[in-house]
Amino acid sequence: MKKLSKTEAEEEIKEFFEKIQTKTPKKIKKIKRLAMRHNIKLGELRKKFCKKCFSPRLKIIGVKNKIKRIKCEYCKNVARWKMK
Ligand SMILES: [Zn+2]
């Protein structure tokens, strides 16, 4: 990957996440590294992929007490996100 400025990296990350469903875990891992290298916070974008296997194939399995439970269809890891 070529050297990017922080703004270019941010742009690349934004575009990447718009099409995250078409991305492979390998590419997601790479974009996460890019963000880290440029000190870019992913924030809400972190919820778009599994933190264990980096798969974008997540399924909402339930919402209870304002906690959203999301299951990764690939590794079956369940993540919980507080809703605002
Ligand atoms: Zn997973």
PDB file of N, CA and C and ligand atoms in Angstrom:
ATOM      1  N   MET A   1       0.851  -1.201   0.000  1.00  0.00           N
ATOM      2  CA  MET A   1       0.000   0.000   0.000  1.00  0.00           C
ATOM      3  C   MET A   1       0.885   1.250   0.000  1.00  0.00           C
ATOM      4  N   LYS A   2       0.534   2.200  -0.812  1.00  0.00           N
ATOM      5  CA  LYS A   2       1.354   3.408  -0.892  1.00  0.00           C
ATOM      6  C   LYS A   2       1.180   4.276   0.350  1.00  0.00           C
ATOM      7  N   LYS A   3       2.133   5.163   0.531  1.00  0.00           N
ATOM      8  CA  LYS A   3       2.077   6.056   1.693  1.00  0.00           C
ATOM      9  C   LYS A   3       0.945   7.059   1.527  1.00  0.00           C
ATOM     10  N   LEU A   4       0.164   7.209   2.555  1.00  0.00           N
ATOM     11  CA  LEU A   4      -0.965   8.131   2.491  1.00  0.00           C
ATOM     12  C   LEU A   4      -0.815   9.209   3.560  1.00  0.00           C
ATOM     13  N   SER A   5      -1.342  10.377   3.256  1.00  0.00           N
ATOM     14  CA  SER A   5      -1.419  11.400   4.290  1.00  0.00           C
ATOM     15  C   SER A   5      -2.601  11.040   5.191  1.00  0.00           C
ATOM     16  N   LYS A   6      -2.713  11.707   6.305  1.00  0.00           N
ATOM     17  CA  LYS A   6      -3.801  11.369   7.224  1.00  0.00           C
ATOM     18  C   LYS A   6      -5.173  11.593   6.570  1.00  0.00           C
ATOM     19  N   THR A   7      -5.302  12.702   5.836  1.00  0.00           N
ATOM     20  CA  THR A   7      -6.575  12.987   5.175  1.00  0.00           C
ATOM     21  C   THR A   7      -6.906  11.928   4.133  1.00  0.00           C
ATOM     22  N   GLU A   8      -5.895  11.528   3.379  1.00  0.00           N
ATOM     23  CA  GLU A   8      -6.098  10.481   2.370  1.00  0.00           C
ATOM     24  C   GLU A   8      -6.495   9.163   3.023  1.00  0.00           C
ATOM     25  N   ALA A   9      -5.851   8.878   4.145  1.00  0.00           N
ATOM     26  CA  ALA A   9      -6.165   7.654   4.869  1.00  0.00           C
ATOM     27  C   ALA A   9      -7.607   7.682   5.372  1.00  0.00           C
ATOM     28  N   GLU A  10      -8.011   8.824   5.890  1.00  0.00           N
ATOM     29  CA  GLU A  10      -9.389   8.969   6.398  1.00  0.00           C
ATOM     30  C   GLU A  10     -10.399   8.755   5.270  1.00  0.00           C
ATOM     31  N   GLU A  11     -10.073   9.315   4.115  1.00  0.00           N
ATOM     32  CA  GLU A  11     -10.933   9.182   2.946  1.00  0.00           C
ATOM     33  C   GLU A  11     -11.038   7.710   2.526  1.00  0.00           C
ATOM     34  N   GLU A  12      -9.898   7.066   2.513  1.00  0.00           N
ATOM     35  CA  GLU A  12      -9.843   5.664   2.126  1.00  0.00           C
ATOM     36  C   GLU A  12     -10.664   4.797   3.085  1.00  0.00           C
ATOM     37  N   ILE A  13     -10.543   5.092   4.364  1.00  0.00           N
ATOM     38  CA  ILE A  13     -11.263   4.333   5.382  1.00  0.00           C
ATOM     39  C   ILE A  13     -12.772   4.539   5.232  1.00  0.00           C
ATOM     40  N   LYS A  14     -13.160   5.788   4.981  1.00  0.00           N
ATOM     41  CA  LYS A  14     -14.577   6.105   4.817  1.00  0.00           C
ATOM     42  C   LYS A  14     -15.179   5.325   3.632  1.00  0.00           C
ATOM     43  N   GLU A  15     -14.463   5.360   2.546  1.00  0.00           N
ATOM     44  CA  GLU A  15     -14.919   4.642   1.355  1.00  0.00           C
ATOM     45  C   GLU A  15     -14.971   3.141   1.596  1.00  0.00           C
ATOM     46  N   PHE A  16     -13.972   2.666   2.281  1.00  0.00           N
ATOM     47  CA  PHE A  16     -13.890   1.239   2.578  1.00  0.00           C
ATOM     48  C   PHE A  16     -15.119   0.766   3.353  1.00  0.00           C
ATOM     49  N   PHE A  17     -15.480   1.542   4.364  1.00  0.00           N
ATOM     50  CA  PHE A  17     -16.590   1.115   5.209  1.00  0.00           C
ATOM     51  C   PHE A  17     -17.958   1.244   4.538  1.00  0.00           C
ATOM     52  N   GLU A  18     -18.020   2.067   3.506  1.00  0.00           N
ATOM     53  CA  GLU A  18     -19.280   2.156   2.764  1.00  0.00           C
ATOM     54  C   GLU A  18     -19.580   0.850   2.035  1.00  0.00           C
ATOM     55  N   LYS A  19     -18.510   0.128   1.728  1.00  0.00           N
ATOM     56  CA  LYS A  19     -18.692  -1.130   0.998  1.00  0.00           C
ATOM     57  C   LYS A  19     -18.181  -2.305   1.807  1.00  0.00           C
ATOM     58  N   ILE A  20     -18.296  -2.199   3.105  1.00  0.00           N
ATOM     59  CA  ILE A  20     -17.685  -3.214   3.959  1.00  0.00           C
ATOM     60  C   ILE A  20     -18.230  -4.625   3.713  1.00  0.00           C
ATOM     61  N   GLN A  21     -19.486  -4.724   3.319  1.00  0.00           N
ATOM     62  CA  GLN A  21     -20.068  -6.052   3.103  1.00  0.00           C
ATOM     63  C   GLN A  21     -19.364  -6.849   2.004  1.00  0.00           C
ATOM     64  N   THR A  22     -18.645  -6.155   1.156  1.00  0.00           N
ATOM     65  CA  THR A  22     -17.964  -6.846   0.062  1.00  0.00           C
ATOM     66  C   THR A  22     -16.497  -7.136   0.400  1.00  0.00           C
ATOM     67  N   LYS A  23     -16.087  -6.756   1.607  1.00  0.00           N
ATOM     68  CA  LYS A  23     -14.678  -6.891   1.965  1.00  0.00           C
ATOM     69  C   LYS A  23     -14.380  -8.204   2.683  1.00  0.00           C
ATOM     70  N   THR A  24     -13.149  -8.626   2.562  1.00  0.00           N
ATOM     71  CA  THR A  24     -12.726  -9.842   3.248  1.00  0.00           C
ATOM     72  C   THR A  24     -12.093  -9.468   4.593  1.00  0.00           C
ATOM     73  N   PRO A  25     -12.097 -10.422   5.542  1.00  0.00           N
ATOM     74  CA  PRO A  25     -11.488 -10.148   6.844  1.00  0.00           C
ATOM     75  C   PRO A  25     -10.046  -9.661   6.711  1.00  0.00           C
ATOM     76  N   LYS A  26      -9.343 -10.181   5.746  1.00  0.00           N
ATOM     77  CA  LYS A  26      -7.951  -9.789   5.535  1.00  0.00           C
ATOM     78  C   LYS A  26      -7.845  -8.294   5.229  1.00  0.00           C
ATOM     79  N   LYS A  27      -8.752  -7.820   4.385  1.00  0.00           N
ATOM     80  CA  LYS A  27      -8.739  -6.405   4.022  1.00  0.00           C
ATOM     81  C   LYS A  27      -9.179  -5.536   5.185  1.00  0.00           C
ATOM     82  N   ILE A  28     -10.094  -6.038   5.982  1.00  0.00           N
ATOM     83  CA  ILE A  28     -10.566  -5.281   7.141  1.00  0.00           C
ATOM     84  C   ILE A  28      -9.435  -5.119   8.158  1.00  0.00           C
ATOM     85  N   LYS A  29      -8.675  -6.190   8.324  1.00  0.00           N
ATOM     86  CA  LYS A  29      -7.528  -6.152   9.216  1.00  0.00           C
ATOM     87  C   LYS A  29      -6.538  -5.088   8.751  1.00  0.00           C
ATOM     88  N   LYS A  30      -6.364  -5.034   7.455  1.00  0.00           N
ATOM     89  CA  LYS A  30      -5.415  -4.102   6.850  1.00  0.00           C
ATOM     90  C   LYS A  30      -5.871  -2.649   7.055  1.00  0.00           C
ATOM     91  N   ILE A  31      -7.164  -2.408   6.883  1.00  0.00           N
ATOM     92  CA  ILE A  31      -7.668  -1.046   7.013  1.00  0.00           C
ATOM     93  C   ILE A  31      -7.611  -0.614   8.473  1.00  0.00           C
ATOM     94  N   LYS A  32      -7.771  -1.583   9.374  1.00  0.00           N
ATOM     95  CA  LYS A  32      -7.679  -1.271  10.796  1.00  0.00           C
ATOM     96  C   LYS A  32      -6.247  -0.859  11.153  1.00  0.00           C
ATOM     97  N   ARG A  33      -5.315  -1.557  10.560  1.00  0.00           N
ATOM     98  CA  ARG A  33      -3.907  -1.211  10.767  1.00  0.00           C
ATOM     99  C   ARG A  33      -3.595   0.178  10.225  1.00  0.00           C
ATOM    100  N   LEU A  34      -4.173   0.463   9.063  1.00  0.00           N
ATOM    101  CA  LEU A  34      -3.990   1.778   8.452  1.00  0.00           C
ATOM    102  C   LEU A  34      -4.505   2.879   9.389  1.00  0.00           C
ATOM    103  N   ALA A  35      -5.673   2.645   9.946  1.00  0.00           N
ATOM    104  CA  ALA A  35      -6.267   3.607  10.876  1.00  0.00           C
ATOM    105  C   ALA A  35      -5.370   3.804  12.094  1.00  0.00           C
ATOM    106  N   MET A  36      -4.862   2.696  12.609  1.00  0.00           N
ATOM    107  CA  MET A  36      -4.008   2.772  13.784  1.00  0.00           C
ATOM    108  C   MET A  36      -2.724   3.544  13.490  1.00  0.00           C
ATOM    109  N   ARG A  37      -2.169   3.290  12.319  1.00  0.00           N
ATOM    110  CA  ARG A  37      -0.920   3.940  11.933  1.00  0.00           C
ATOM    111  C   ARG A  37      -1.086   5.455  11.846  1.00  0.00           C
ATOM    112  N   HIS A  38      -2.262   5.868  11.425  1.00  0.00           N
ATOM    113  CA  HIS A  38      -2.514   7.303  11.275  1.00  0.00           C
ATOM    114  C   HIS A  38      -3.232   7.891  12.480  1.00  0.00           C
ATOM    115  N   ASN A  39      -3.381   7.065  13.497  1.00  0.00           N
ATOM    116  CA  ASN A  39      -4.047   7.536  14.699  1.00  0.00           C
ATOM    117  C   ASN A  39      -5.482   8.004  14.432  1.00  0.00           C
ATOM    118  N   ILE A  40      -6.170   7.261  13.580  1.00  0.00           N
ATOM    119  CA  ILE A  40      -7.551   7.606  13.255  1.00  0.00           C
ATOM    120  C   ILE A  40      -8.466   6.698  14.079  1.00  0.00           C
ATOM    121  N   LYS A  41      -9.387   7.314  14.778  1.00  0.00           N
ATOM    122  CA  LYS A  41     -10.315   6.527  15.595  1.00  0.00           C
ATOM    123  C   LYS A  41     -11.456   6.004  14.723  1.00  0.00           C
ATOM    124  N   LEU A  42     -11.711   4.721  14.805  1.00  0.00           N
ATOM    125  CA  LEU A  42     -12.790   4.160  13.994  1.00  0.00           C
ATOM    126  C   LEU A  42     -14.156   4.413  14.632  1.00  0.00           C
ATOM    127  N   GLY A  43     -14.191   4.519  15.934  1.00  0.00           N
ATOM    128  CA  GLY A  43     -15.442   4.812  16.629  1.00  0.00           C
ATOM    129  C   GLY A  43     -16.548   3.827  16.268  1.00  0.00           C
ATOM    130  N   GLU A  44     -17.648   4.361  15.755  1.00  0.00           N
ATOM    131  CA  GLU A  44     -18.812   3.551  15.404  1.00  0.00           C
ATOM    132  C   GLU A  44     -18.488   2.509  14.327  1.00  0.00           C
ATOM    133  N   LEU A  45     -17.502   2.797  13.529  1.00  0.00           N
ATOM    134  CA  LEU A  45     -17.159   1.886  12.434  1.00  0.00           C
ATOM    135  C   LEU A  45     -16.665   0.536  12.943  1.00  0.00           C
ATOM    136  N   ARG A  46     -16.159   0.545  14.161  1.00  0.00           N
ATOM    137  CA  ARG A  46     -15.675  -0.703  14.753  1.00  0.00           C
ATOM    138  C   ARG A  46     -16.799  -1.723  14.894  1.00  0.00           C
ATOM    139  N   LYS A  47     -18.026  -1.213  14.921  1.00  0.00           N
ATOM    140  CA  LYS A  47     -19.165  -2.111  15.111  1.00  0.00           C
ATOM    141  C   LYS A  47     -19.554  -2.810  13.822  1.00  0.00           C
ATOM    142  N   LYS A  48     -18.920  -2.455  12.756  1.00  0.00           N
ATOM    143  CA  LYS A  48     -19.291  -3.010  11.462  1.00  0.00           C
ATOM    144  C   LYS A  48     -18.554  -4.300  11.106  1.00  0.00           C
ATOM    145  N   PHE A  49     -17.651  -4.700  11.980  1.00  0.00           N
ATOM    146  CA  PHE A  49     -16.978  -5.967  11.736  1.00  0.00           C
ATOM    147  C   PHE A  49     -16.729  -6.675  13.050  1.00  0.00           C
ATOM    148  N   CYS A  50     -16.521  -7.977  12.958  1.00  0.00           N
ATOM    149  CA  CYS A  50     -16.274  -8.784  14.147  1.00  0.00           C
ATOM    150  C   CYS A  50     -14.880  -8.488  14.686  1.00  0.00           C
ATOM    151  N   LYS A  51     -14.801  -8.240  15.997  1.00  0.00           N
ATOM    152  CA  LYS A  51     -13.495  -7.880  16.550  1.00  0.00           C
ATOM    153  C   LYS A  51     -12.594  -9.109  16.697  1.00  0.00           C
ATOM    154  N   LYS A  52     -13.175 -10.270  16.559  1.00  0.00           N
ATOM    155  CA  LYS A  52     -12.373 -11.490  16.694  1.00  0.00           C
ATOM    156  C   LYS A  52     -11.786 -11.965  15.370  1.00  0.00           C
ATOM    157  N   CYS A  53     -12.658 -12.077  14.371  1.00  0.00           N
ATOM    158  CA  CYS A  53     -12.178 -12.633  13.097  1.00  0.00           C
ATOM    159  C   CYS A  53     -12.245 -11.618  11.959  1.00  0.00           C
ATOM    160  N   PHE A  54     -12.698 -10.408  12.248  1.00  0.00           N
ATOM    161  CA  PHE A  54     -12.766  -9.319  11.267  1.00  0.00           C
ATOM    162  C   PHE A  54     -13.741  -9.581  10.123  1.00  0.00           C
ATOM    163  N   SER A  55     -14.683 -10.456  10.328  1.00  0.00           N
ATOM    164  CA  SER A  55     -15.679 -10.696   9.298  1.00  0.00           C
ATOM    165  C   SER A  55     -16.734  -9.583   9.357  1.00  0.00           C
ATOM    166  N   PRO A  56     -17.214  -9.110   8.206  1.00  0.00           N
ATOM    167  CA  PRO A  56     -18.267  -8.086   8.232  1.00  0.00           C
ATOM    168  C   PRO A  56     -19.661  -8.698   8.295  1.00  0.00           C
ATOM    169  N   ARG A  57     -19.737 -10.004   8.353  1.00  0.00           N
ATOM    170  CA  ARG A  57     -21.034 -10.666   8.336  1.00  0.00           C
ATOM    171  C   ARG A  57     -21.607 -10.789   9.741  1.00  0.00           C
ATOM    172  N   LEU A  58     -22.226  -9.705  10.184  1.00  0.00           N
ATOM    173  CA  LEU A  58     -22.772  -9.659  11.534  1.00  0.00           C
ATOM    174  C   LEU A  58     -24.286  -9.669  11.479  1.00  0.00           C
ATOM    175  N   LYS A  59     -24.865 -10.268  12.505  1.00  0.00           N
ATOM    176  CA  LYS A  59     -26.306 -10.356  12.554  1.00  0.00           C
ATOM    177  C   LYS A  59     -26.778  -9.895  13.926  1.00  0.00           C
ATOM    178  N   ILE A  60     -27.785  -9.036  13.933  1.00  0.00           N
ATOM    179  CA  ILE A  60     -28.342  -8.600  15.207  1.00  0.00           C
ATOM    180  C   ILE A  60     -29.224  -9.724  15.730  1.00  0.00           C
ATOM    181  N   ILE A  61     -28.929 -10.200  16.931  1.00  0.00           N
ATOM    182  CA  ILE A  61     -29.739 -11.301  17.446  1.00  0.00           C
ATOM    183  C   ILE A  61     -30.705 -10.863  18.531  1.00  0.00           C
ATOM    184  N   GLY A  62     -30.566  -9.649  18.981  1.00  0.00           N
ATOM    185  CA  GLY A  62     -31.533  -9.196  19.964  1.00  0.00           C
ATOM    186  C   GLY A  62     -31.154  -7.887  20.602  1.00  0.00           C
ATOM    187  N   VAL A  63     -32.165  -7.239  21.144  1.00  0.00           N
ATOM    188  CA  VAL A  63     -31.927  -5.989  21.846  1.00  0.00           C
ATOM    189  C   VAL A  63     -32.637  -6.087  23.187  1.00  0.00           C
ATOM    190  N   LYS A  64     -31.896  -5.855  24.246  1.00  0.00           N
ATOM    191  CA  LYS A  64     -32.480  -5.963  25.573  1.00  0.00           C
ATOM    192  C   LYS A  64     -31.831  -4.919  26.469  1.00  0.00           C
ATOM    193  N   ASN A  65     -32.630  -4.211  27.225  1.00  0.00           N
ATOM    194  CA  ASN A  65     -32.129  -3.162  28.115  1.00  0.00           C
ATOM    195  C   ASN A  65     -31.133  -2.231  27.424  1.00  0.00           C
ATOM    196  N   LYS A  66     -31.478  -1.861  26.213  1.00  0.00           N
ATOM    197  CA  LYS A  66     -30.632  -0.951  25.432  1.00  0.00           C
ATOM    198  C   LYS A  66     -29.263  -1.532  25.097  1.00  0.00           C
ATOM    199  N   ILE A  67     -29.147  -2.835  25.199  1.00  0.00           N
ATOM    200  CA  ILE A  67     -27.914  -3.497  24.791  1.00  0.00           C
ATOM    201  C   ILE A  67     -28.231  -4.319  23.545  1.00  0.00           C
ATOM    202  N   LYS A  68     -27.507  -4.031  22.512  1.00  0.00           N
ATOM    203  CA  LYS A  68     -27.724  -4.731  21.259  1.00  0.00           C
ATOM    204  C   LYS A  68     -26.758  -5.900  21.196  1.00  0.00           C
ATOM    205  N   ARG A  69     -27.285  -7.067  20.870  1.00  0.00           N
ATOM    206  CA  ARG A  69     -26.411  -8.235  20.773  1.00  0.00           C
ATOM    207  C   ARG A  69     -26.225  -8.597  19.311  1.00  0.00           C
ATOM    208  N   ILE A  70     -24.981  -8.678  18.933  1.00  0.00           N
ATOM    209  CA  ILE A  70     -24.653  -8.927  17.545  1.00  0.00           C
ATOM    210  C   ILE A  70     -23.777 -10.161  17.441  1.00  0.00           C
ATOM    211  N   LYS A  71     -24.192 -11.049  16.560  1.00  0.00           N
ATOM    212  CA  LYS A  71     -23.456 -12.295  16.421  1.00  0.00           C
ATOM    213  C   LYS A  71     -22.740 -12.339  15.083  1.00  0.00           C
ATOM    214  N   CYS A  72     -21.527 -12.794  15.136  1.00  0.00           N
ATOM    215  CA  CYS A  72     -20.755 -12.954  13.918  1.00  0.00           C
ATOM    216  C   CYS A  72     -21.168 -14.275  13.276  1.00  0.00           C
ATOM    217  N   GLU A  73     -21.543 -14.221  12.009  1.00  0.00           N
ATOM    218  CA  GLU A  73     -22.011 -15.432  11.329  1.00  0.00           C
ATOM    219  C   GLU A  73     -20.857 -16.377  11.017  1.00  0.00           C
ATOM    220  N   TYR A  74     -19.675 -15.857  11.128  1.00  0.00           N
ATOM    221  CA  TYR A  74     -18.524 -16.671  10.776  1.00  0.00           C
ATOM    222  C   TYR A  74     -17.945 -17.414  11.983  1.00  0.00           C
ATOM    223  N   CYS A  75     -17.549 -16.672  13.021  1.00  0.00           N
ATOM    224  CA  CYS A  75     -16.926 -17.335  14.179  1.00  0.00           C
ATOM    225  C   CYS A  75     -17.886 -17.475  15.353  1.00  0.00           C
ATOM    226  N   LYS A  76     -19.103 -16.961  15.198  1.00  0.00           N
ATOM    227  CA  LYS A  76     -20.161 -17.075  16.224  1.00  0.00           C
ATOM    228  C   LYS A  76     -19.883 -16.262  17.481  1.00  0.00           C
ATOM    229  N   ASN A  77     -18.914 -15.365  17.399  1.00  0.00           N
ATOM    230  CA  ASN A  77     -18.638 -14.506  18.538  1.00  0.00           C
ATOM    231  C   ASN A  77     -19.803 -13.542  18.725  1.00  0.00           C
ATOM    232  N   VAL A  78     -20.224 -13.355  19.970  1.00  0.00           N
ATOM    233  CA  VAL A  78     -21.312 -12.417  20.242  1.00  0.00           C
ATOM    234  C   VAL A  78     -20.754 -11.157  20.867  1.00  0.00           C
ATOM    235  N   ALA A  79     -21.064 -10.030  20.248  1.00  0.00           N
ATOM    236  CA  ALA A  79     -20.636  -8.747  20.778  1.00  0.00           C
ATOM    237  C   ALA A  79     -21.847  -8.009  21.325  1.00  0.00           C
ATOM    238  N   ARG A  80     -21.622  -7.211  22.327  1.00  0.00           N
ATOM    239  CA  ARG A  80     -22.709  -6.420  22.908  1.00  0.00           C
ATOM    240  C   ARG A  80     -22.354  -4.949  22.779  1.00  0.00           C
ATOM    241  N   TRP A  81     -23.300  -4.204  22.245  1.00  0.00           N
ATOM    242  CA  TRP A  81     -23.068  -2.766  22.097  1.00  0.00           C
ATOM    243  C   TRP A  81     -24.161  -2.003  22.792  1.00  0.00           C
ATOM    244  N   LYS A  82     -23.748  -1.044  23.591  1.00  0.00           N
ATOM    245  CA  LYS A  82     -24.713  -0.182  24.255  1.00  0.00           C
ATOM    246  C   LYS A  82     -25.327   0.756  23.229  1.00  0.00           C
ATOM    247  N   MET A  83     -26.640   0.901  23.260  1.00  0.00           N
ATOM    248  CA  MET A  83     -27.290   1.811  22.322  1.00  0.00           C
ATOM    249  C   MET A  83     -27.434   3.174  22.951  1.00  0.00           C
ATOM    250  N   LYS A  84     -27.368   4.196  22.100  1.00  0.00           N
ATOM    251  CA  LYS A  84     -27.463   5.565  22.612  1.00  0.00           C
ATOM    252  C   LYS A  84     -28.866   6.111  22.447  1.00  0.00           C
TER     253      LYS A  84
HETATM  254 ZN    ZN B   1     -16.185 -13.351  13.920  1.00  0.00          ZN
END
